[in-house]
Amino acid sequence: MAFAAPTAREYKDKDAIINKGSRLLFFVPWRNVTLAGTAHKPYYGDAESYRATEQDIEEFLEEVNSALPGAGLRRDEIVHVYAGLLPMAGVNEESGDVQLTKHFKIIDHAAEDKVDGLLSLLTVKYTTARGVSEVVMDRAVKKLGFGRKSQSRDKPIWGGDIDDYEAFVSREMQNMNGRLSSATKAHLLNTYGSRYNEILDVAGTDEALLTPLDADCSVIGAEIIYGVRNEMAQKLSDVTMRRTELGAAGKPSEQAVAQAADLMARELGWSEEQKRNEISEYLKTYQI
């Protein structure tokens, strides 16, 4: 289950409807570990240079333990740190707390920069993505004179053409390729939903592509190939961090990384040197 817990640190949000005087941290199950978040600190440097520091991690771990005093979480129990940049409205002069931008903004560059035909979106959070996308697409088609509004509120997302998820899983677990383990079947259904057959079509009769990349990993070889052929993956980090869940909950094993790199090299014609460079560049993702 997911839950929230207040930290011991005082926090005041001037825009909050109910201000309880402290920050809430959220704890969410994810890939057999727990996501804990979030922490916000001001950053004024170059976006490409941003990295979470060891001090950032220690400070956040202290906040987590203040919210869950009985857990006694340690630094060596942290397997991965997600860090990135959000639009900041300002910093509270008294407390130093970051005030995030609360609402998205569409920038029409015809008005701003005299560049017609270009819209940019400054957005805030993933949870509002569908609704924000609808507004942006409606603005775009209006500028183009198409006169048709977005259909996204009525159209299932990719893989989401499912009326009853439990019934869907029960049915497809029985119907799916008998060569697959129950764990692999569940992984494909949870990840790709009603479109899971597209992954199996990539594998065809190649047993190796139906096998997880290693014993501690759910991702199968066909997912790597699918990412290259159907989702424009060009770099190893594309498939490990954004097309599959391979690196989503921490650093994968050397075997899993090597297997993924071998499959991409075969698809994209990489040399041995390029393959080594891709592996080296990807592993830097986990360096602080």
JSON list of C-alpha atoms in Angstrom, two decimals, residues 15-228:
[
{"chain": "A", "resi": 15, "resn": "ASP", "atom": "CA", "xyz": [-0.92, 28.36, -1.35]},
{"chain": "A", "resi": 16, "resn": "ALA", "atom": "CA", "xyz": [-2.11, 25.34, 0.65]},
{"chain": "A", "resi": 17, "resn": "ILE", "atom": "CA", "xyz": [-5.84, 25.09, 1.37]},
{"chain": "A", "resi": 18, "resn": "ILE", "atom": "CA", "xyz": [-5.09, 23.27, 4.64]},
{"chain": "A", "resi": 19, "resn": "ASN", "atom": "CA", "xyz": [-1.68, 24.11, 6.08]},
{"chain": "A", "resi": 20, "resn": "LYS", "atom": "CA", "xyz": [-0.60, 21.57, 8.69]},
{"chain": "A", "resi": 21, "resn": "GLY", "atom": "CA", "xyz": [2.78, 23.13, 9.36]},
{"chain": "A", "resi": 22, "resn": "SER", "atom": "CA", "xyz": [4.95, 20.23, 8.17]},
{"chain": "A", "resi": 23, "resn": "ARG", "atom": "CA", "xyz": [5.79, 18.47, 4.92]},
{"chain": "A", "resi": 24, "resn": "LEU", "atom": "CA", "xyz": [4.23, 15.16, 3.98]},
{"chain": "A", "resi": 25, "resn": "LEU", "atom": "CA", "xyz": [6.45, 12.47, 2.53]},
{"chain": "A", "resi": 26, "resn": "PHE", "atom": "CA", "xyz": [4.89, 9.78, 0.35]},
{"chain": "A", "resi": 27, "resn": "PHE", "atom": "CA", "xyz": [5.90, 6.12, 0.45]},
{"chain": "A", "resi": 28, "resn": "VAL", "atom": "CA", "xyz": [4.88, 4.05, -2.57]},
{"chain": "A", "resi": 29, "resn": "PRO", "atom": "CA", "xyz": [5.60, 0.40, -3.47]},
{"chain": "A", "resi": 30, "resn": "TRP", "atom": "CA", "xyz": [7.65, 0.19, -6.68]},
{"chain": "A", "resi": 31, "resn": "ARG", "atom": "CA", "xyz": [9.40, -2.80, -8.35]},
{"chain": "A", "resi": 32, "resn": "ASN", "atom": "CA", "xyz": [9.83, -4.66, -5.03]},
{"chain": "A", "resi": 33, "resn": "VAL", "atom": "CA", "xyz": [11.28, -1.59, -3.28]},
{"chain": "A", "resi": 34, "resn": "THR", "atom": "CA", "xyz": [9.74, 1.61, -1.88]},
{"chain": "A", "resi": 35, "resn": "LEU", "atom": "CA", "xyz": [9.76, 5.05, -3.45]},
{"chain": "A", "resi": 36, "resn": "ALA", "atom": "CA", "xyz": [10.04, 7.81, -0.84]},
{"chain": "A", "resi": 37, "resn": "GLY", "atom": "CA", "xyz": [9.66, 11.45, -1.74]},
{"chain": "A", "resi": 38, "resn": "THR", "atom": "CA", "xyz": [9.87, 14.22, -2.33]},
{"chain": "A", "resi": 39, "resn": "ALA", "atom": "CA", "xyz": [12.48, 16.79, -1.33]},
{"chain": "A", "resi": 40, "resn": "HIS", "atom": "CA", "xyz": [12.88, 20.20, -2.93]},
{"chain": "A", "resi": 41, "resn": "LYS", "atom": "CA", "xyz": [15.96, 22.44, -2.84]},
{"chain": "A", "resi": 42, "resn": "PRO", "atom": "CA", "xyz": [16.75, 25.55, -4.90]},
{"chain": "A", "resi": 43, "resn": "TYR", "atom": "CA", "xyz": [19.22, 25.08, -7.77]},
{"chain": "A", "resi": 44, "resn": "TYR", "atom": "CA", "xyz": [20.63, 27.89, -9.89]},
{"chain": "A", "resi": 45, "resn": "GLY", "atom": "CA", "xyz": [23.25, 26.15, -12.03]},
{"chain": "A", "resi": 46, "resn": "ASP", "atom": "CA", "xyz": [23.25, 24.66, -15.51]},
{"chain": "A", "resi": 47, "resn": "ALA", "atom": "CA", "xyz": [20.52, 22.04, -15.93]},
{"chain": "A", "resi": 48, "resn": "GLU", "atom": "CA", "xyz": [22.86, 19.50, -17.55]},
{"chain": "A", "resi": 49, "resn": "SER", "atom": "CA", "xyz": [25.22, 19.71, -14.58]},
{"chain": "A", "resi": 50, "resn": "TYR", "atom": "CA", "xyz": [22.66, 18.93, -11.89]},
{"chain": "A", "resi": 51, "resn": "ARG", "atom": "CA", "xyz": [23.39, 15.92, -9.65]},
{"chain": "A", "resi": 52, "resn": "ALA", "atom": "CA", "xyz": [22.09, 14.84, -6.27]},
{"chain": "A", "resi": 53, "resn": "THR", "atom": "CA", "xyz": [24.97, 15.10, -3.80]},
{"chain": "A", "resi": 54, "resn": "GLU", "atom": "CA", "xyz": [25.80, 12.86, -0.88]},
{"chain": "A", "resi": 55, "resn": "GLN", "atom": "CA", "xyz": [24.76, 15.72, 1.41]},
{"chain": "A", "resi": 56, "resn": "ASP", "atom": "CA", "xyz": [21.36, 15.89, -0.36]},
{"chain": "A", "resi": 57, "resn": "ILE", "atom": "CA", "xyz": [20.86, 12.18, 0.28]},
{"chain": "A", "resi": 58, "resn": "GLU", "atom": "CA", "xyz": [21.87, 12.35, 3.94]},
{"chain": "A", "resi": 59, "resn": "GLU", "atom": "CA", "xyz": [19.57, 15.32, 4.57]},
{"chain": "A", "resi": 60, "resn": "PHE", "atom": "CA", "xyz": [16.64, 13.58, 2.92]},
{"chain": "A", "resi": 61, "resn": "LEU", "atom": "CA", "xyz": [17.32, 10.35, 4.80]},
{"chain": "A", "resi": 62, "resn": "GLU", "atom": "CA", "xyz": [17.12, 12.37, 8.02]},
{"chain": "A", "resi": 63, "resn": "GLU", "atom": "CA", "xyz": [13.70, 13.70, 6.93]},
{"chain": "A", "resi": 64, "resn": "VAL", "atom": "CA", "xyz": [12.49, 10.19, 6.10]},
{"chain": "A", "resi": 65, "resn": "ASN", "atom": "CA", "xyz": [13.54, 8.91, 9.52]},
{"chain": "A", "resi": 66, "resn": "SER", "atom": "CA", "xyz": [11.79, 11.84, 11.20]},
{"chain": "A", "resi": 67, "resn": "ALA", "atom": "CA", "xyz": [8.59, 10.80, 9.40]},
{"chain": "A", "resi": 68, "resn": "LEU", "atom": "CA", "xyz": [9.10, 7.09, 10.17]},
{"chain": "A", "resi": 69, "resn": "PRO", "atom": "CA", "xyz": [11.03, 7.10, 13.46]},
{"chain": "A", "resi": 70, "resn": "GLY", "atom": "CA", "xyz": [10.58, 3.35, 13.94]},
{"chain": "A", "resi": 71, "resn": "ALA", "atom": "CA", "xyz": [12.03, 2.39, 10.57]},
{"chain": "A", "resi": 72, "resn": "GLY", "atom": "CA", "xyz": [15.63, 3.38, 11.25]},
{"chain": "A", "resi": 73, "resn": "LEU", "atom": "CA", "xyz": [16.50, 3.49, 7.55]},
{"chain": "A", "resi": 74, "resn": "ARG", "atom": "CA", "xyz": [20.21, 3.50, 6.73]},
{"chain": "A", "resi": 75, "resn": "ARG", "atom": "CA", "xyz": [22.23, 4.96, 3.87]},
{"chain": "A", "resi": 76, "resn": "ASP", "atom": "CA", "xyz": [23.19, 1.51, 2.60]},
{"chain": "A", "resi": 77, "resn": "GLU", "atom": "CA", "xyz": [19.50, 0.64, 2.16]},
{"chain": "A", "resi": 78, "resn": "ILE", "atom": "CA", "xyz": [19.05, 3.29, -0.53]},
{"chain": "A", "resi": 79, "resn": "VAL", "atom": "CA", "xyz": [19.42, 1.59, -3.90]},
{"chain": "A", "resi": 80, "resn": "HIS", "atom": "CA", "xyz": [18.66, 4.48, -6.24]},
{"chain": "A", "resi": 81, "resn": "VAL", "atom": "CA", "xyz": [18.06, 8.24, -6.16]},
{"chain": "A", "resi": 82, "resn": "TYR", "atom": "CA", "xyz": [15.80, 10.03, -8.63]},
{"chain": "A", "resi": 83, "resn": "ALA", "atom": "CA", "xyz": [16.71, 13.68, -9.01]},
{"chain": "A", "resi": 84, "resn": "GLY", "atom": "CA", "xyz": [15.63, 16.31, -11.50]},
{"chain": "A", "resi": 85, "resn": "LEU", "atom": "CA", "xyz": [14.46, 19.86, -11.99]},
{"chain": "A", "resi": 86, "resn": "LEU", "atom": "CA", "xyz": [11.01, 21.40, -11.52]},
{"chain": "A", "resi": 87, "resn": "PRO", "atom": "CA", "xyz": [9.92, 24.98, -12.26]},
{"chain": "A", "resi": 88, "resn": "MET", "atom": "CA", "xyz": [10.40, 27.06, -9.11]},
{"chain": "A", "resi": 89, "resn": "ALA", "atom": "CA", "xyz": [8.24, 30.06, -8.24]},
{"chain": "A", "resi": 90, "resn": "GLY", "atom": "CA", "xyz": [10.58, 31.27, -5.50]},
{"chain": "A", "resi": 91, "resn": "VAL", "atom": "CA", "xyz": [12.13, 30.57, -2.11]},
{"chain": "A", "resi": 92, "resn": "ASN", "atom": "CA", "xyz": [10.63, 31.50, 1.27]},
{"chain": "A", "resi": 93, "resn": "GLU", "atom": "CA", "xyz": [12.95, 34.15, 2.70]},
{"chain": "A", "resi": 94, "resn": "GLU", "atom": "CA", "xyz": [12.35, 33.09, 6.31]},
{"chain": "A", "resi": 95, "resn": "SER", "atom": "CA", "xyz": [12.50, 29.29, 6.07]},
{"chain": "A", "resi": 96, "resn": "GLY", "atom": "CA", "xyz": [14.39, 28.72, 2.82]},
{"chain": "A", "resi": 97, "resn": "ASP", "atom": "CA", "xyz": [11.60, 26.39, 1.62]},
{"chain": "A", "resi": 98, "resn": "VAL", "atom": "CA", "xyz": [11.16, 26.12, -2.13]},
{"chain": "A", "resi": 99, "resn": "GLN", "atom": "CA", "xyz": [7.85, 27.31, -3.56]},
{"chain": "A", "resi": 100, "resn": "LEU", "atom": "CA", "xyz": [7.10, 25.32, -6.71]},
{"chain": "A", "resi": 101, "resn": "THR", "atom": "CA", "xyz": [5.20, 26.64, -9.70]},
{"chain": "A", "resi": 102, "resn": "LYS", "atom": "CA", "xyz": [1.66, 25.30, -9.21]},
{"chain": "A", "resi": 103, "resn": "HIS", "atom": "CA", "xyz": [0.13, 25.74, -12.67]},
{"chain": "A", "resi": 104, "resn": "PHE", "atom": "CA", "xyz": [1.26, 24.91, -16.19]},
{"chain": "A", "resi": 105, "resn": "LYS", "atom": "CA", "xyz": [1.94, 27.59, -18.76]},
{"chain": "A", "resi": 106, "resn": "ILE", "atom": "CA", "xyz": [1.61, 27.43, -22.55]},
{"chain": "A", "resi": 107, "resn": "ILE", "atom": "CA", "xyz": [4.01, 29.73, -24.38]},
{"chain": "A", "resi": 108, "resn": "ASP", "atom": "CA", "xyz": [2.94, 30.83, -27.85]},
{"chain": "A", "resi": 109, "resn": "HIS", "atom": "CA", "xyz": [6.19, 31.87, -29.52]},
{"chain": "A", "resi": 110, "resn": "ALA", "atom": "CA", "xyz": [4.35, 33.87, -32.16]},
{"chain": "A", "resi": 111, "resn": "ALA", "atom": "CA", "xyz": [3.51, 36.40, -29.44]},
{"chain": "A", "resi": 112, "resn": "GLU", "atom": "CA", "xyz": [6.64, 35.97, -27.31]},
{"chain": "A", "resi": 113, "resn": "ASP", "atom": "CA", "xyz": [9.37, 35.71, -29.97]},
{"chain": "A", "resi": 114, "resn": "LYS", "atom": "CA", "xyz": [7.66, 36.34, -33.31]},
{"chain": "A", "resi": 115, "resn": "VAL", "atom": "CA", "xyz": [8.22, 32.66, -34.22]},
{"chain": "A", "resi": 116, "resn": "ASP", "atom": "CA", "xyz": [4.92, 31.41, -35.60]},
{"chain": "A", "resi": 117, "resn": "GLY", "atom": "CA", "xyz": [3.88, 27.77, -35.45]},
{"chain": "A", "resi": 118, "resn": "LEU", "atom": "CA", "xyz": [5.66, 26.88, -32.19]},
{"chain": "A", "resi": 119, "resn": "LEU", "atom": "CA", "xyz": [4.10, 26.27, -28.78]},
{"chain": "A", "resi": 120, "resn": "SER", "atom": "CA", "xyz": [6.11, 25.37, -25.68]},
{"chain": "A", "resi": 121, "resn": "LEU", "atom": "CA", "xyz": [4.74, 23.92, -22.48]},
{"chain": "A", "resi": 122, "resn": "LEU", "atom": "CA", "xyz": [6.09, 24.63, -19.01]},
{"chain": "A", "resi": 123, "resn": "THR", "atom": "CA", "xyz": [4.47, 21.99, -16.86]},
{"chain": "A", "resi": 124, "resn": "VAL", "atom": "CA", "xyz": [4.63, 20.91, -13.25]},
{"chain": "A", "resi": 125, "resn": "LYS", "atom": "CA", "xyz": [3.77, 17.28, -12.54]},
{"chain": "A", "resi": 126, "resn": "TYR", "atom": "CA", "xyz": [3.13, 13.95, -14.25]},
{"chain": "A", "resi": 127, "resn": "THR", "atom": "CA", "xyz": [-0.24, 13.46, -12.55]},
{"chain": "A", "resi": 128, "resn": "THR", "atom": "CA", "xyz": [-1.80, 16.26, -14.59]},
{"chain": "A", "resi": 129, "resn": "ALA", "atom": "CA", "xyz": [-0.22, 15.15, -17.89]},
{"chain": "A", "resi": 130, "resn": "ARG", "atom": "CA", "xyz": [-3.34, 13.91, -19.68]},
{"chain": "A", "resi": 131, "resn": "GLY", "atom": "CA", "xyz": [-5.43, 16.96, -18.85]},
{"chain": "A", "resi": 132, "resn": "VAL", "atom": "CA", "xyz": [-2.61, 19.36, -19.70]},
{"chain": "A", "resi": 133, "resn": "SER", "atom": "CA", "xyz": [-1.94, 17.53, -22.97]},
{"chain": "A", "resi": 134, "resn": "GLU", "atom": "CA", "xyz": [-5.58, 17.95, -23.95]},
{"chain": "A", "resi": 135, "resn": "VAL", "atom": "CA", "xyz": [-5.43, 21.70, -23.43]},
{"chain": "A", "resi": 136, "resn": "VAL", "atom": "CA", "xyz": [-2.19, 21.97, -25.43]},
{"chain": "A", "resi": 137, "resn": "MET", "atom": "CA", "xyz": [-3.48, 19.86, -28.33]},
{"chain": "A", "resi": 138, "resn": "ASP", "atom": "CA", "xyz": [-6.71, 21.86, -28.47]},
{"chain": "A", "resi": 139, "resn": "ARG", "atom": "CA", "xyz": [-4.64, 25.04, -28.66]},
{"chain": "A", "resi": 140, "resn": "ALA", "atom": "CA", "xyz": [-2.47, 23.56, -31.42]},
{"chain": "A", "resi": 141, "resn": "VAL", "atom": "CA", "xyz": [-5.35, 22.36, -33.64]},
{"chain": "A", "resi": 142, "resn": "LYS", "atom": "CA", "xyz": [-7.09, 25.70, -33.20]},
{"chain": "A", "resi": 143, "resn": "LYS", "atom": "CA", "xyz": [-3.97, 27.50, -34.46]},
{"chain": "A", "resi": 144, "resn": "LEU", "atom": "CA", "xyz": [-3.82, 25.10, -37.40]},
{"chain": "A", "resi": 145, "resn": "GLY", "atom": "CA", "xyz": [-7.50, 25.62, -38.16]},
{"chain": "A", "resi": 146, "resn": "PHE", "atom": "CA", "xyz": [-8.46, 21.93, -37.95]},
{"chain": "A", "resi": 147, "resn": "GLY", "atom": "CA", "xyz": [-11.46, 22.61, -35.72]},
{"chain": "A", "resi": 148, "resn": "ARG", "atom": "CA", "xyz": [-11.31, 19.18, -34.02]},
{"chain": "A", "resi": 149, "resn": "LYS", "atom": "CA", "xyz": [-10.81, 18.86, -30.29]},
{"chain": "A", "resi": 150, "resn": "SER", "atom": "CA", "xyz": [-8.78, 16.22, -28.46]},
{"chain": "A", "resi": 151, "resn": "GLN", "atom": "CA", "xyz": [-10.46, 12.85, -27.95]},
{"chain": "A", "resi": 152, "resn": "SER", "atom": "CA", "xyz": [-8.07, 11.74, -25.21]},
{"chain": "A", "resi": 153, "resn": "ARG", "atom": "CA", "xyz": [-10.54, 11.87, -22.31]},
{"chain": "A", "resi": 154, "resn": "ASP", "atom": "CA", "xyz": [-12.60, 9.11, -23.98]},
{"chain": "A", "resi": 155, "resn": "LYS", "atom": "CA", "xyz": [-9.83, 7.10, -25.66]},
{"chain": "A", "resi": 156, "resn": "PRO", "atom": "CA", "xyz": [-7.90, 4.51, -23.61]},
{"chain": "A", "resi": 157, "resn": "ILE", "atom": "CA", "xyz": [-4.19, 5.10, -23.20]},
{"chain": "A", "resi": 158, "resn": "TRP", "atom": "CA", "xyz": [-1.80, 2.74, -25.01]},
{"chain": "A", "resi": 159, "resn": "GLY", "atom": "CA", "xyz": [-2.36, -0.72, -23.51]},
{"chain": "A", "resi": 160, "resn": "GLY", "atom": "CA", "xyz": [-5.31, 0.46, -21.45]},
{"chain": "A", "resi": 161, "resn": "ASP", "atom": "CA", "xyz": [-8.17, -1.01, -23.46]},
{"chain": "A", "resi": 162, "resn": "ILE", "atom": "CA", "xyz": [-9.34, -3.02, -20.42]},
{"chain": "A", "resi": 163, "resn": "ASP", "atom": "CA", "xyz": [-12.76, -2.94, -18.77]},
{"chain": "A", "resi": 164, "resn": "ASP", "atom": "CA", "xyz": [-12.06, -5.17, -15.77]},
{"chain": "A", "resi": 165, "resn": "TYR", "atom": "CA", "xyz": [-8.36, -5.47, -14.92]},
{"chain": "A", "resi": 166, "resn": "GLU", "atom": "CA", "xyz": [-8.63, -8.51, -12.62]},
{"chain": "A", "resi": 167, "resn": "ALA", "atom": "CA", "xyz": [-10.72, -10.40, -15.17]},
{"chain": "A", "resi": 168, "resn": "PHE", "atom": "CA", "xyz": [-8.30, -9.36, -17.92]},
{"chain": "A", "resi": 169, "resn": "VAL", "atom": "CA", "xyz": [-5.28, -10.67, -16.02]},
{"chain": "A", "resi": 170, "resn": "SER", "atom": "CA", "xyz": [-7.02, -13.92, -15.08]},
{"chain": "A", "resi": 171, "resn": "ARG", "atom": "CA", "xyz": [-8.06, -14.56, -18.69]},
{"chain": "A", "resi": 172, "resn": "GLU", "atom": "CA", "xyz": [-4.76, -13.64, -20.33]},
{"chain": "A", "resi": 173, "resn": "MET", "atom": "CA", "xyz": [-2.65, -15.60, -17.84]},
{"chain": "A", "resi": 174, "resn": "GLN", "atom": "CA", "xyz": [-4.46, -18.66, -19.18]},
{"chain": "A", "resi": 175, "resn": "ASN", "atom": "CA", "xyz": [-4.30, -17.65, -22.84]},
{"chain": "A", "resi": 176, "resn": "MET", "atom": "CA", "xyz": [-0.69, -16.50, -22.96]},
{"chain": "A", "resi": 177, "resn": "ASN", "atom": "CA", "xyz": [2.21, -18.49, -24.41]},
{"chain": "A", "resi": 178, "resn": "GLY", "atom": "CA", "xyz": [2.68, -21.59, -22.26]},
{"chain": "A", "resi": 179, "resn": "ARG", "atom": "CA", "xyz": [6.46, -21.32, -22.56]},
{"chain": "A", "resi": 180, "resn": "LEU", "atom": "CA", "xyz": [6.47, -18.24, -20.35]},
{"chain": "A", "resi": 181, "resn": "SER", "atom": "CA", "xyz": [6.76, -18.42, -16.58]},
{"chain": "A", "resi": 182, "resn": "SER", "atom": "CA", "xyz": [3.91, -17.06, -14.45]},
{"chain": "A", "resi": 183, "resn": "ALA", "atom": "CA", "xyz": [6.17, -14.24, -13.27]},
{"chain": "A", "resi": 184, "resn": "THR", "atom": "CA", "xyz": [6.99, -13.20, -16.84]},
{"chain": "A", "resi": 185, "resn": "LYS", "atom": "CA", "xyz": [3.32, -13.32, -17.84]},
{"chain": "A", "resi": 186, "resn": "ALA", "atom": "CA", "xyz": [2.35, -11.11, -14.90]},
{"chain": "A", "resi": 187, "resn": "HIS", "atom": "CA", "xyz": [5.18, -8.70, -15.72]},
{"chain": "A", "resi": 188, "resn": "LEU", "atom": "CA", "xyz": [4.08, -8.32, -19.35]},
{"chain": "A", "resi": 189, "resn": "LEU", "atom": "CA", "xyz": [0.43, -7.80, -18.41]},
{"chain": "A", "resi": 190, "resn": "ASN", "atom": "CA", "xyz": [1.27, -5.24, -15.71]},
{"chain": "A", "resi": 191, "resn": "THR", "atom": "CA", "xyz": [3.65, -3.35, -18.00]},
{"chain": "A", "resi": 192, "resn": "TYR", "atom": "CA", "xyz": [2.01, -3.49, -21.43]},
{"chain": "A", "resi": 193, "resn": "GLY", "atom": "CA", "xyz": [-1.64, -4.18, -20.62]},
{"chain": "A", "resi": 194, "resn": "SER", "atom": "CA", "xyz": [-3.80, -5.01, -23.60]},
{"chain": "A", "resi": 195, "resn": "ARG", "atom": "CA", "xyz": [-0.86, -4.55, -26.01]},
{"chain": "A", "resi": 196, "resn": "TYR", "atom": "CA", "xyz": [1.37, -7.25, -24.50]},
{"chain": "A", "resi": 197, "resn": "ASN", "atom": "CA", "xyz": [1.08, -9.38, -27.64]},
{"chain": "A", "resi": 198, "resn": "GLU", "atom": "CA", "xyz": [3.13, -6.80, -29.53]},
{"chain": "A", "resi": 199, "resn": "ILE", "atom": "CA", "xyz": [6.10, -7.74, -27.35]},
{"chain": "A", "resi": 200, "resn": "LEU", "atom": "CA", "xyz": [5.55, -11.46, -27.95]},
{"chain": "A", "resi": 201, "resn": "ASP", "atom": "CA", "xyz": [5.28, -10.83, -31.71]},
{"chain": "A", "resi": 202, "resn": "VAL", "atom": "CA", "xyz": [8.78, -9.36, -31.64]},
{"chain": "A", "resi": 203, "resn": "ALA", "atom": "CA", "xyz": [10.13, -12.52, -30.03]},
{"chain": "A", "resi": 204, "resn": "GLY", "atom": "CA", "xyz": [8.44, -14.87, -32.48]},
{"chain": "A", "resi": 205, "resn": "THR", "atom": "CA", "xyz": [9.88, -18.34, -31.94]},
{"chain": "A", "resi": 206, "resn": "ASP", "atom": "CA", "xyz": [13.18, -17.10, -30.48]},
{"chain": "A", "resi": 207, "resn": "GLU", "atom": "CA", "xyz": [13.21, -18.63, -26.99]},
{"chain": "A", "resi": 208, "resn": "ALA", "atom": "CA", "xyz": [16.11, -16.40, -25.94]},
{"chain": "A", "resi": 209, "resn": "LEU", "atom": "CA", "xyz": [13.95, -13.29, -26.40]},
{"chain": "A", "resi": 210, "resn": "LEU", "atom": "CA", "xyz": [11.26, -14.75, -24.13]},
{"chain": "A", "resi": 211, "resn": "THR", "atom": "CA", "xyz": [13.73, -15.19, -21.27]},
{"chain": "A", "resi": 212, "resn": "PRO", "atom": "CA", "xyz": [14.47, -12.60, -18.55]},
{"chain": "A", "resi": 213, "resn": "LEU", "atom": "CA", "xyz": [17.84, -10.89, -18.94]},
{"chain": "A", "resi": 214, "resn": "ASP", "atom": "CA", "xyz": [18.95, -12.44, -15.66]},
{"chain": "A", "resi": 215, "resn": "ALA", "atom": "CA", "xyz": [17.50, -14.37, -12.73]},
{"chain": "A", "resi": 216, "resn": "ASP", "atom": "CA", "xyz": [16.73, -11.25, -10.66]},
{"chain": "A", "resi": 217, "resn": "CYS", "atom": "CA", "xyz": [15.16, -9.31, -13.52]},
{"chain": "A", "resi": 218, "resn": "SER", "atom": "CA", "xyz": [11.66, -9.33, -15.02]},
{"chain": "A", "resi": 219, "resn": "VAL", "atom": "CA", "xyz": [12.55, -7.70, -18.36]},
{"chain": "A", "resi": 220, "resn": "ILE", "atom": "CA", "xyz": [12.81, -10.10, -21.28]},
{"chain": "A", "resi": 221, "resn": "GLY", "atom": "CA", "xyz": [14.92, -9.69, -24.40]},
{"chain": "A", "resi": 222, "resn": "ALA", "atom": "CA", "xyz": [11.93, -8.97, -26.64]},
{"chain": "A", "resi": 223, "resn": "GLU", "atom": "CA", "xyz": [11.28, -5.75, -24.70]},
{"chain": "A", "resi": 224, "resn": "ILE", "atom": "CA", "xyz": [14.71, -4.43, -25.65]},
{"chain": "A", "resi": 225, "resn": "ILE", "atom": "CA", "xyz": [14.13, -5.22, -29.33]},
{"chain": "A", "resi": 226, "resn": "TYR", "atom": "CA", "xyz": [10.65, -3.67, -29.16]},
{"chain": "A", "resi": 227, "resn": "GLY", "atom": "CA", "xyz": [12.11, -0.48, -27.68]},
{"chain": "A", "resi": 228, "resn": "VAL", "atom": "CA", "xyz": [14.48, -0.14, -30.63]}
]
